[in-house]
């Protein structure tokens, strides 16, 4: 083998290339470790030219910055993004490098719509459930109450929007919407009235029951004023009514068998 000059030349060239590659990589590694590339600035800005209302420097310093490792070249941008998305109120983060020692982090905040379930969590206008300071959310708006099985957040939010549009015709709106573990819908309106709508039989079930309630609602208000506590719309041919007035007789007249 040692008498094969061509093989020896190829072997020597390969070894030389390997050594050159190692030296080159060592030089690159030495260069990117220079102090000039140490991260000195992390600029945080709001998405869509908005202003950050709830995310503040102290929260970022305590929550996100301790998780950031590396310098301008070696910092893992995905890990940085994840670190910022653990900050309360942050819905989404994106990260870019800015030469020679900066990171630019763009944040999108949650906009709270209401509370979710009984665990003290919040739900956003986009149907995201998140954990944040409830008092801060209450400073922004009157929170509604939404609840449902795990994974039903966006379905409940969409149905709340439907209810809001439907009841606007009689100048009412939902204060709370519940989707039970048995997949039955109920809500509370801003006049204090509880409405039981039951389970969905087909695509028109909820709408038809709400329409039936809105048809008779003016008569109920004229007769009972503000004494209606709850209405059960799960009966195919009528409704069941509970009023703070005792022995009003309307419940027997309107209640029908065959609740669903």
CSV table of C-alpha atoms in Angstrom, one decimal:
chain,number,residue,atom,x,y,z
A,1,UNK,CA,0.0,0.0,0.0
A,2,UNK,CA,2.8,2.4,0.9
A,3,UNK,CA,4.2,2.0,-2.6
A,4,UNK,CA,0.9,3.3,-4.1
A,5,UNK,CA,1.8,7.0,-4.5
A,6,UNK,CA,-1.7,7.9,-5.7
A,7,UNK,CA,-3.3,6.5,-2.6
A,8,UNK,CA,-0.8,8.2,-0.4
A,9,UNK,CA,-1.4,11.5,-2.0
A,10,UNK,CA,-5.2,11.1,-1.6
A,11,UNK,CA,-4.7,10.1,2.1
A,12,UNK,CA,-2.4,13.1,2.7
A,13,UNK,CA,-4.9,15.5,1.0
A,14,UNK,CA,-7.8,14.1,3.1
A,15,UNK,CA,-5.8,14.5,6.3
A,16,UNK,CA,-4.7,18.0,5.3
A,17,UNK,CA,-8.4,18.9,4.6
A,18,UNK,CA,-9.5,17.5,7.9
A,19,UNK,CA,-6.9,19.5,9.8
A,20,UNK,CA,-7.7,22.6,7.9
A,21,UNK,CA,-11.4,22.1,8.6
A,22,UNK,CA,-10.7,21.7,12.3
A,23,UNK,CA,-8.6,24.8,12.4
A,24,UNK,CA,-11.2,26.7,10.5
A,25,UNK,CA,-14.0,25.6,12.9
A,26,UNK,CA,-11.8,26.4,15.9
A,27,UNK,CA,-11.2,29.9,14.5
A,28,UNK,CA,-14.9,30.4,13.9
A,29,UNK,CA,-15.7,29.2,17.4
A,30,UNK,CA,-13.0,31.5,18.9
A,31,UNK,CA,-14.4,34.4,16.9
A,32,UNK,CA,-18.1,33.9,17.9
A,33,UNK,CA,-17.1,33.8,21.5
A,34,UNK,CA,-15.6,37.3,21.4
A,35,UNK,CA,-17.1,39.7,24.0
A,36,UNK,CA,-18.4,41.9,21.1
A,37,UNK,CA,-21.1,39.2,20.5
A,38,UNK,CA,-22.2,38.9,24.1
A,39,UNK,CA,-25.9,39.8,24.2
A,40,UNK,CA,-26.1,43.3,25.6
A,41,UNK,CA,-29.6,44.4,24.5
A,42,UNK,CA,-32.9,42.6,24.3
A,43,UNK,CA,-35.4,45.0,22.9
A,44,UNK,CA,-39.1,44.2,23.5
A,45,UNK,CA,-41.8,45.7,21.4
A,46,UNK,CA,-45.5,45.1,20.9
A,47,UNK,CA,-46.9,43.5,17.8
A,48,UNK,CA,-49.0,45.5,15.3
A,49,UNK,CA,-47.7,48.9,16.6
A,50,UNK,CA,-49.8,48.4,19.7
A,51,UNK,CA,-48.7,49.1,23.3
A,52,UNK,CA,-48.0,46.5,25.9
A,53,UNK,CA,-50.6,47.0,28.7
A,54,UNK,CA,-49.7,44.2,31.1
A,55,UNK,CA,-46.2,42.9,30.3
A,56,UNK,CA,-43.6,45.1,32.1
A,57,UNK,CA,-39.8,45.0,32.4
A,58,UNK,CA,-39.9,43.6,35.9
A,59,UNK,CA,-42.0,40.6,34.8
A,60,UNK,CA,-39.7,39.9,31.9
A,61,UNK,CA,-36.6,40.2,34.0
A,62,UNK,CA,-37.9,37.7,36.5
A,63,UNK,CA,-39.6,35.3,34.2
A,64,UNK,CA,-37.9,35.2,30.8
A,65,UNK,CA,-34.3,36.5,31.1
A,66,UNK,CA,-33.0,33.8,33.5
A,67,UNK,CA,-33.9,31.2,30.8
A,68,UNK,CA,-31.9,32.8,28.0
A,69,UNK,CA,-28.5,31.2,27.2
A,70,UNK,CA,-25.8,31.9,24.7
A,71,UNK,CA,-24.7,35.0,22.7
A,72,UNK,CA,-25.7,36.6,19.5
A,73,UNK,CA,-24.7,33.5,17.5
A,74,UNK,CA,-25.4,30.7,19.9
A,75,UNK,CA,-28.6,31.8,21.5
A,76,UNK,CA,-31.4,29.4,20.5
A,77,UNK,CA,-34.2,31.6,19.1
A,78,UNK,CA,-36.8,29.0,19.7
A,79,UNK,CA,-35.8,28.6,23.3
A,80,UNK,CA,-35.9,32.4,23.7
A,81,UNK,CA,-39.4,32.6,22.1
A,82,UNK,CA,-40.6,29.9,24.5
A,83,UNK,CA,-39.1,31.7,27.5
A,84,UNK,CA,-41.0,34.9,26.6
A,85,UNK,CA,-44.2,32.9,26.1
A,86,UNK,CA,-44.1,31.8,29.7
A,87,UNK,CA,-44.5,35.5,30.8
A,88,UNK,CA,-48.0,36.2,32.0
A,89,UNK,CA,-50.2,37.9,29.5
A,90,UNK,CA,-48.0,36.9,26.5
A,91,UNK,CA,-49.9,35.1,23.8
A,92,UNK,CA,-47.2,34.9,21.2
A,93,UNK,CA,-43.6,35.9,20.8
A,94,UNK,CA,-41.2,36.2,17.9
A,95,UNK,CA,-37.5,36.7,18.1
A,96,UNK,CA,-34.9,38.1,15.6
A,97,UNK,CA,-31.2,38.8,15.9
A,98,UNK,CA,-29.9,42.3,15.3
A,99,UNK,CA,-26.2,42.7,14.6
A,100,UNK,CA,-23.9,42.5,16.5
A,101,UNK,CA,-25.3,41.9,20.0
A,102,UNK,CA,-29.0,42.4,20.2
A,103,UNK,CA,-32.2,40.4,20.1
A,104,UNK,CA,-35.5,42.0,19.1
A,105,UNK,CA,-38.5,40.3,20.7
A,106,UNK,CA,-42.0,41.1,19.4
A,107,UNK,CA,-44.9,40.2,21.8
A,108,UNK,CA,-48.6,39.9,21.3
A,109,UNK,CA,-50.6,40.1,24.5
A,110,UNK,CA,-53.8,38.3,25.4
A,111,UNK,CA,-57.0,40.4,25.5
A,112,UNK,CA,-59.1,39.0,28.3
A,113,UNK,CA,-62.7,38.4,27.6
A,114,UNK,CA,-63.7,36.5,30.8
A,115,UNK,CA,-62.9,33.8,33.3
A,116,UNK,CA,-62.8,30.1,32.4
A,117,UNK,CA,-64.0,27.3,34.7
A,118,UNK,CA,-63.4,27.3,38.4
A,119,UNK,CA,-59.6,27.3,38.4
A,120,UNK,CA,-59.2,31.1,38.3
A,121,UNK,CA,-58.0,31.1,34.7
A,122,UNK,CA,-58.8,33.6,32.0
A,123,UNK,CA,-60.0,33.2,28.5
A,124,UNK,CA,-59.1,35.6,25.7
A,125,UNK,CA,-61.1,37.0,22.8
A,126,UNK,CA,-59.4,34.4,20.6
A,127,UNK,CA,-60.4,31.5,22.8
A,128,UNK,CA,-57.0,30.9,24.5
A,129,UNK,CA,-57.0,30.0,28.2
A,130,UNK,CA,-54.2,31.5,30.2
A,131,UNK,CA,-53.2,32.3,33.7
A,132,UNK,CA,-52.7,35.9,34.8
A,133,UNK,CA,-53.7,38.4,37.5
A,134,UNK,CA,-57.5,38.5,37.6
A,135,UNK,CA,-57.5,42.0,39.1
A,136,UNK,CA,-55.5,43.3,36.1
A,137,UNK,CA,-58.1,41.8,33.7
A,138,UNK,CA,-61.0,43.3,35.6
A,139,UNK,CA,-59.4,46.8,35.1
A,140,UNK,CA,-59.8,46.4,31.4
A,141,UNK,CA,-63.4,45.2,31.0
A,142,UNK,CA,-66.3,43.5,32.7
A,143,UNK,CA,-65.4,39.8,32.5
A,144,UNK,CA,-68.0,37.3,31.5
A,145,UNK,CA,-68.0,33.7,32.9
A,146,UNK,CA,-67.4,30.8,30.5
A,147,UNK,CA,-67.0,27.2,31.3
A,148,UNK,CA,-67.0,23.8,29.6
A,149,UNK,CA,-65.1,20.5,29.3
A,150,UNK,CA,-61.4,20.5,28.6
A,151,UNK,CA,-60.8,21.3,24.9
A,152,UNK,CA,-64.1,23.1,24.4
A,153,UNK,CA,-62.8,26.6,24.9
A,154,UNK,CA,-63.1,27.8,21.3
A,155,UNK,CA,-66.5,26.1,20.9
A,156,UNK,CA,-67.9,27.8,24.0
A,157,UNK,CA,-66.5,31.1,22.8
A,158,UNK,CA,-68.1,30.8,19.4
A,159,UNK,CA,-71.4,29.9,21.0
A,160,UNK,CA,-71.2,32.8,23.4
A,161,UNK,CA,-70.8,35.1,20.3
A,162,UNK,CA,-73.9,33.5,18.8
A,163,UNK,CA,-75.9,34.0,22.0
A,164,UNK,CA,-74.7,37.6,22.1
A,165,UNK,CA,-76.0,38.3,18.6
A,166,UNK,CA,-79.3,36.5,19.2
A,167,UNK,CA,-80.2,38.2,22.5
A,168,UNK,CA,-79.2,41.6,21.2
A,169,UNK,CA,-82.6,41.7,19.5
A,170,UNK,CA,-84.3,42.0,22.9
A,171,UNK,CA,-81.5,44.2,24.3
A,172,UNK,CA,-80.0,41.5,26.5
A,173,UNK,CA,-76.6,39.8,26.5
A,174,UNK,CA,-75.0,36.8,28.3
A,175,UNK,CA,-73.1,37.3,31.5
A,176,UNK,CA,-72.1,33.7,31.7
A,177,UNK,CA,-72.3,30.6,29.4
A,178,UNK,CA,-71.9,27.0,30.7
A,179,UNK,CA,-71.4,23.9,28.6
A,180,UNK,CA,-71.8,21.0,31.0
A,181,UNK,CA,-70.0,17.7,31.0
A,182,UNK,CA,-73.2,16.3,29.6
A,183,UNK,CA,-73.0,18.7,26.7
A,184,UNK,CA,-75.9,20.8,27.7
A,185,UNK,CA,-76.0,24.5,27.3
A,186,UNK,CA,-77.1,27.1,29.8
A,187,UNK,CA,-76.5,30.8,30.3
A,188,UNK,CA,-77.3,33.8,32.5
A,189,UNK,CA,-78.4,37.1,31.0
A,190,UNK,CA,-77.5,40.5,32.2
A,191,UNK,CA,-81.0,41.0,33.7
A,192,UNK,CA,-80.3,38.1,36.1
A,193,UNK,CA,-82.4,35.5,34.2
A,194,UNK,CA,-81.0,32.0,33.9
A,195,UNK,CA,-81.8,30.1,30.7
A,196,UNK,CA,-81.6,26.4,30.3
A,197,UNK,CA,-81.2,25.3,26.6
A,198,UNK,CA,-80.2,21.7,27.0
A,199,UNK,CA,-78.3,19.5,24.6
A,200,UNK,CA,-78.0,20.1,20.9
A,201,UNK,CA,-80.1,17.7,18.8
A,202,UNK,CA,-79.2,19.2,15.4
A,203,UNK,CA,-77.8,22.4,14.0
A,204,UNK,CA,-80.9,24.5,14.7
A,205,UNK,CA,-81.7,23.3,18.2
A,206,UNK,CA,-80.2,26.3,20.2
A,207,UNK,CA,-81.4,28.9,17.7
A,208,UNK,CA,-84.9,27.6,17.6
A,209,UNK,CA,-85.1,27.5,21.4
A,210,UNK,CA,-83.7,31.0,21.8
A,211,UNK,CA,-86.2,32.3,19.1
A,212,UNK,CA,-89.1,30.7,21.0
A,213,UNK,CA,-88.0,32.5,24.2
A,214,UNK,CA,-87.6,35.8,22.4
A,215,UNK,CA,-91.1,35.4,21.0
A,216,UNK,CA,-92.7,35.1,24.4
A,217,UNK,CA,-90.3,37.3,26.3
A,218,UNK,CA,-92.2,40.6,25.9
A,219,UNK,CA,-95.4,38.9,27.3
A,220,UNK,CA,-93.4,37.5,30.2
A,221,UNK,CA,-91.9,40.8,31.1
A,222,UNK,CA,-95.3,42.5,30.8
A,223,UNK,CA,-96.9,40.0,33.2
A,224,UNK,CA,-94.0,39.4,35.6
A,225,UNK,CA,-91.9,42.6,35.4
A,226,UNK,CA,-88.4,41.8,36.7
A,227,UNK,CA,-89.3,38.8,38.8
A,228,UNK,CA,-88.2,36.1,36.3
A,229,UNK,CA,-85.4,34.0,37.8
A,230,UNK,CA,-85.1,31.2,35.3
A,231,UNK,CA,-86.5,29.8,32.1
A,232,UNK,CA,-86.2,26.2,31.0
A,233,UNK,CA,-86.5,25.9,27.2
A,234,UNK,CA,-85.8,22.2,26.9
A,235,UNK,CA,-89.5,21.3,26.4
A,236,UNK,CA,-90.6,20.8,22.8
A,237,UNK,CA,-94.0,22.4,23.1
A,238,UNK,CA,-93.5,25.1,25.8
A,239,UNK,CA,-91.2,26.2,28.6
A,240,UNK,CA,-90.9,26.1,32.4
A,241,UNK,CA,-90.7,29.3,34.2
A,242,UNK,CA,-89.5,30.1,37.7
A,243,UNK,CA,-90.4,33.5,39.2
A,244,UNK,CA,-89.8,35.2,42.5
A,245,UNK,CA,-93.5,35.7,42.7
A,246,UNK,CA,-95.2,32.7,44.3
A,247,UNK,CA,-98.3,30.9,42.9
A,248,UNK,CA,-98.4,32.9,39.7
A,249,UNK,CA,-99.8,29.9,37.7
A,250,UNK,CA,-97.8,30.7,34.5
A,251,UNK,CA,-95.4,27.8,35.0
A,252,UNK,CA,-98.2,25.2,34.8
A,253,UNK,CA,-99.7,26.8,31.7
A,254,UNK,CA,-96.4,26.9,29.8
A,255,UNK,CA,-94.7,23.7,31.0
A,256,UNK,CA,-94.9,20.7,28.7
A,257,UNK,CA,-93.7,17.1,29.0
A,258,UNK,CA,-90.8,15.6,27.1
A,259,UNK,CA,-87.8,17.7,28.2
A,260,UNK,CA,-84.6,17.1,26.2
